[in-house]
Amino acid sequence: MSQQFQVPQFIDIEDKIIGPLTLKQFGYLAIAGAFSFVLFFVLVTWLWIVITVLLTGMAAGLAFIKYNGRPLLVMLGAMGKYFWQPKFYLWKSKPATVAGADIKFGPLPKQGISKNPLKNLLLRMSTSKSSIAGREKKSPEATQAALKGEGLRTT
């Protein structure tokens, strides 16, 4: 028996509370409207109009503008944080100290040729860059078979 559950979808979309506006959008516009209402009684008409236009523009921007799916307030906060915090440039950093960097190593001892001929051959084979005379000997049977074209037999 398996039970089915309904999973909510579109959980990243805010609820529309007041008409087509979310609560945040309505709050931005309501605060701008309240400031404009108070300033109407305090300021001269021409100054009130200028400030009201600026307040309305800022409130509308905060309420409706989204950049890359993020609200304008978040983008302004990131911009302020970028300008306010000190910059850290990696290319101006001081060299990091590595643990164990103060250990001194002496020169490695040279590997001399040993008196044992087998070890001597192994050392020469593993470290030489040129061919070693007498390292490989061709068998006369393999040479004759290759010349005749017989090659290897496959069964």
C-alpha atoms as a printed R data frame, in Angstrom:
    type eleno elety resid chain resno      x       y       z
1   ATOM     1    CA   MET     A     1  0.000   0.000   0.000
2   ATOM     2    CA   SER     A     2  1.461   3.277  -1.018
3   ATOM     3    CA   GLN     A     3  0.142   6.574   0.195
4   ATOM     4    CA   GLN     A     4  0.075   9.580  -2.055
5   ATOM     5    CA   PHE     A     5  0.766  13.028  -0.733
6   ATOM     6    CA   GLN     A     6  0.172  16.307  -2.444
7   ATOM     7    CA   VAL     A     7  3.367  18.292  -2.728
8   ATOM     8    CA   PRO     A     8  2.951  22.064  -2.857
9   ATOM     9    CA   GLN     A     9  4.250  23.665  -6.029
10  ATOM    10    CA   PHE     A    10  5.474  27.178  -6.750
11  ATOM    11    CA   ILE     A    11  6.567  27.724  -3.142
12  ATOM    12    CA   ASP     A    12  9.035  30.420  -4.216
13  ATOM    13    CA   ILE     A    13  6.224  32.732  -5.391
14  ATOM    14    CA   GLU     A    14  4.912  35.135  -2.758
15  ATOM    15    CA   ASP     A    15  1.193  35.208  -2.047
16  ATOM    16    CA   LYS     A    16 -0.892  38.040  -3.457
17  ATOM    17    CA   ILE     A    17 -2.447  39.644  -0.387
18  ATOM    18    CA   ILE     A    18 -3.867  42.962  -1.550
19  ATOM    19    CA   GLY     A    19 -5.185  42.712  -5.104
20  ATOM    20    CA   PRO     A    20 -2.329  41.938  -7.514
21  ATOM    21    CA   LEU     A    21  0.277  43.092  -4.948
22  ATOM    22    CA   THR     A    22  2.225  41.076  -2.444
23  ATOM    23    CA   LEU     A    23  2.520  42.302   1.124
24  ATOM    24    CA   LYS     A    24  6.033  43.690   0.524
25  ATOM    25    CA   GLN     A    25  4.984  45.553  -2.617
26  ATOM    26    CA   PHE     A    26  1.991  47.059  -0.849
27  ATOM    27    CA   GLY     A    27  4.193  48.020   2.115
28  ATOM    28    CA   TYR     A    28  6.702  49.884  -0.092
29  ATOM    29    CA   LEU     A    29  3.938  51.816  -1.850
30  ATOM    30    CA   ALA     A    30  1.999  52.506   1.383
31  ATOM    31    CA   ILE     A    31  5.071  53.878   3.192
32  ATOM    32    CA   ALA     A    32  5.881  56.156   0.242
33  ATOM    33    CA   GLY     A    33  2.260  57.320   0.172
34  ATOM    34    CA   ALA     A    34  2.273  58.018   3.924
35  ATOM    35    CA   PHE     A    35  5.486  60.081   3.668
36  ATOM    36    CA   SER     A    36  4.049  61.989   0.732
37  ATOM    37    CA   PHE     A    37  0.842  62.673   2.669
38  ATOM    38    CA   VAL     A    38  2.760  64.036   5.671
39  ATOM    39    CA   LEU     A    39  5.087  66.125   3.495
40  ATOM    40    CA   PHE     A    40  2.100  67.699   1.704
41  ATOM    41    CA   PHE     A    41  1.253  69.638   4.862
42  ATOM    42    CA   VAL     A    42  4.862  70.521   5.692
43  ATOM    43    CA   LEU     A    43  6.471  71.557   2.389
44  ATOM    44    CA   VAL     A    44  5.826  74.077  -0.324
45  ATOM    45    CA   THR     A    45  3.853  72.652  -3.262
46  ATOM    46    CA   TRP     A    46  6.696  72.590  -5.828
47  ATOM    47    CA   LEU     A    47  9.107  70.929  -3.365
48  ATOM    48    CA   TRP     A    48  6.414  68.457  -2.324
49  ATOM    49    CA   ILE     A    49  5.866  67.464  -5.983
50  ATOM    50    CA   VAL     A    50  9.597  66.860  -6.545
51  ATOM    51    CA   ILE     A    51  9.983  64.775  -3.385
52  ATOM    52    CA   THR     A    52  6.761  62.841  -4.082
53  ATOM    53    CA   VAL     A    53  7.941  61.945  -7.590
54  ATOM    54    CA   LEU     A    54 11.261  60.713  -6.169
55  ATOM    55    CA   LEU     A    55  9.555  58.745  -3.365
56  ATOM    56    CA   THR     A    56  7.051  57.196  -5.773
57  ATOM    57    CA   GLY     A    57  9.833  56.211  -8.176
58  ATOM    58    CA   MET     A    58 11.882  54.617  -5.411
59  ATOM    59    CA   ALA     A    59  8.872  52.785  -3.976
60  ATOM    60    CA   ALA     A    60  7.792  51.532  -7.403
61  ATOM    61    CA   GLY     A    61 11.353  50.404  -8.119
62  ATOM    62    CA   LEU     A    62 11.613  48.520  -4.836
63  ATOM    63    CA   ALA     A    63  8.174  47.000  -5.332
64  ATOM    64    CA   PHE     A    64  8.308  45.914  -8.978
65  ATOM    65    CA   ILE     A    65 11.872  45.814 -10.360
66  ATOM    66    CA   LYS     A    66 13.628  42.450 -10.346
67  ATOM    67    CA   TYR     A    67 17.083  41.868 -11.785
68  ATOM    68    CA   ASN     A    68 17.977  38.252 -12.614
69  ATOM    69    CA   GLY     A    69 14.977  37.129 -10.579
70  ATOM    70    CA   ARG     A    70 16.158  38.940  -7.453
71  ATOM    71    CA   PRO     A    71 14.401  41.987  -5.970
72  ATOM    72    CA   LEU     A    72 16.000  45.410  -6.328
73  ATOM    73    CA   LEU     A    73 16.452  45.716  -2.553
74  ATOM    74    CA   VAL     A    74 18.634  42.586  -2.506
75  ATOM    75    CA   MET     A    75 20.707  43.919  -5.409
76  ATOM    76    CA   LEU     A    76 21.146  47.298  -3.705
77  ATOM    77    CA   GLY     A    77 22.220  45.517  -0.516
78  ATOM    78    CA   ALA     A    78 24.797  43.475  -2.436
79  ATOM    79    CA   MET     A    79 26.057  46.638  -4.144
80  ATOM    80    CA   GLY     A    80 26.395  48.444  -0.815
81  ATOM    81    CA   LYS     A    81 28.195  45.475   0.714
82  ATOM    82    CA   TYR     A    82 30.594  45.357  -2.245
83  ATOM    83    CA   PHE     A    83 31.488  49.045  -1.962
84  ATOM    84    CA   TRP     A    84 31.649  49.085   1.841
85  ATOM    85    CA   GLN     A    85 33.791  46.009   2.521
86  ATOM    86    CA   PRO     A    86 37.534  46.054   1.888
87  ATOM    87    CA   LYS     A    87 38.718  44.274  -1.224
88  ATOM    88    CA   PHE     A    88 40.935  41.209  -0.991
89  ATOM    89    CA   TYR     A    89 43.254  40.765  -3.942
90  ATOM    90    CA   LEU     A    90 44.815  37.355  -4.208
91  ATOM    91    CA   TRP     A    91 47.781  38.534  -6.243
92  ATOM    92    CA   LYS     A    92 48.866  40.851  -3.428
93  ATOM    93    CA   SER     A    93 48.789  38.156  -0.798
94  ATOM    94    CA   LYS     A    94 51.843  37.290   1.238
95  ATOM    95    CA   PRO     A    95 53.429  33.903   0.645
96  ATOM    96    CA   ALA     A    96 51.911  31.244   2.834
97  ATOM    97    CA   THR     A    97 54.128  29.352   5.204
98  ATOM    98    CA   VAL     A    98 54.114  25.620   4.714
99  ATOM    99    CA   ALA     A    99 54.385  23.299   7.685
100 ATOM   100    CA   GLY     A   100 57.757  21.573   7.662
101 ATOM   101    CA   ALA     A   101 59.359  24.133   5.348
102 ATOM   102    CA   ASP     A   102 62.229  24.685   7.788
103 ATOM   103    CA   ILE     A   103 63.536  21.116   7.370
104 ATOM   104    CA   LYS     A   104 66.930  21.068   5.633
105 ATOM   105    CA   PHE     A   105 67.772  18.273   3.242
106 ATOM   106    CA   GLY     A   106 71.322  17.331   2.354
107 ATOM   107    CA   PRO     A   107 72.511  16.194  -1.072
108 ATOM   108    CA   LEU     A   108 71.499  12.710  -2.094
109 ATOM   109    CA   PRO     A   109 74.294  10.146  -2.152
110 ATOM   110    CA   LYS     A   110 75.403   9.099  -5.637
111 ATOM   111    CA   GLN     A   111 74.629   5.573  -6.606
112 ATOM   112    CA   GLY     A   112 77.911   4.025  -7.494
113 ATOM   113    CA   ILE     A   113 78.453   0.970  -9.586
114 ATOM   114    CA   SER     A   114 78.379  -2.069  -7.378
115 ATOM   115    CA   LYS     A   115 80.748  -4.948  -7.598
116 ATOM   116    CA   ASN     A   116 77.915  -7.355  -8.311
117 ATOM   117    CA   PRO     A   117 77.567  -7.552 -12.144
118 ATOM   118    CA   LEU     A   118 73.804  -8.252 -12.030
119 ATOM   119    CA   LYS     A   119 73.083  -5.160  -9.927
120 ATOM   120    CA   ASN     A   120 75.468  -3.210 -12.143
121 ATOM   121    CA   LEU     A   121 73.505  -4.211 -15.264
122 ATOM   122    CA   LEU     A   122 70.176  -3.410 -13.598
123 ATOM   123    CA   LEU     A   123 71.429   0.033 -12.606
124 ATOM   124    CA   ARG     A   124 72.739   0.729 -16.098
125 ATOM   125    CA   MET     A   125 69.503  -0.468 -17.731
126 ATOM   126    CA   SER     A   126 67.260   1.628 -15.510
127 ATOM   127    CA   THR     A   127 69.290   4.836 -15.683
128 ATOM   128    CA   SER     A   128 70.858   4.895 -19.145
129 ATOM   129    CA   LYS     A   129 69.460   6.884 -22.039
130 ATOM   130    CA   SER     A   130 71.440   5.170 -24.756
131 ATOM   131    CA   SER     A   131 71.603   1.535 -25.724
132 ATOM   132    CA   ILE     A   132 73.905  -0.775 -23.841
133 ATOM   133    CA   ALA     A   133 76.130  -2.953 -25.966
134 ATOM   134    CA   GLY     A   134 75.537  -6.618 -25.337
135 ATOM   135    CA   ARG     A   135 72.291  -6.091 -23.464
136 ATOM   136    CA   GLU     A   136 70.201  -8.074 -25.925
137 ATOM   137    CA   LYS     A   137 71.396 -10.830 -28.156
138 ATOM   138    CA   LYS     A   138 69.510 -11.981 -31.199
139 ATOM   139    CA   SER     A   139 69.022 -15.674 -31.551
140 ATOM   140    CA   PRO     A   140 70.081 -17.065 -34.934
141 ATOM   141    CA   GLU     A   141 66.866 -19.128 -35.279
142 ATOM   142    CA   ALA     A   142 64.602 -16.062 -34.921
143 ATOM   143    CA   THR     A   143 66.687 -14.166 -37.463
144 ATOM   144    CA   GLN     A   144 66.504 -16.997 -40.000
145 ATOM   145    CA   ALA     A   145 62.719 -17.409 -39.464
146 ATOM   146    CA   ALA     A   146 62.142 -13.701 -40.004
147 ATOM   147    CA   LEU     A   147 64.215 -13.726 -43.188
148 ATOM   148    CA   LYS     A   148 62.265 -16.690 -44.597
149 ATOM   149    CA   GLY     A   149 58.927 -15.029 -43.769
150 ATOM   150    CA   GLU     A   150 57.710 -17.791 -41.516
151 ATOM   151    CA   GLY     A   151 57.058 -15.556 -38.531
152 ATOM   152    CA   LEU     A   152 55.222 -16.854 -35.516
153 ATOM   153    CA   ARG     A   153 52.787 -19.701 -35.726
154 ATOM   154    CA   THR     A   154 49.232 -19.258 -34.485
155 ATOM   155    CA   THR     A   155 47.130 -22.276 -33.703
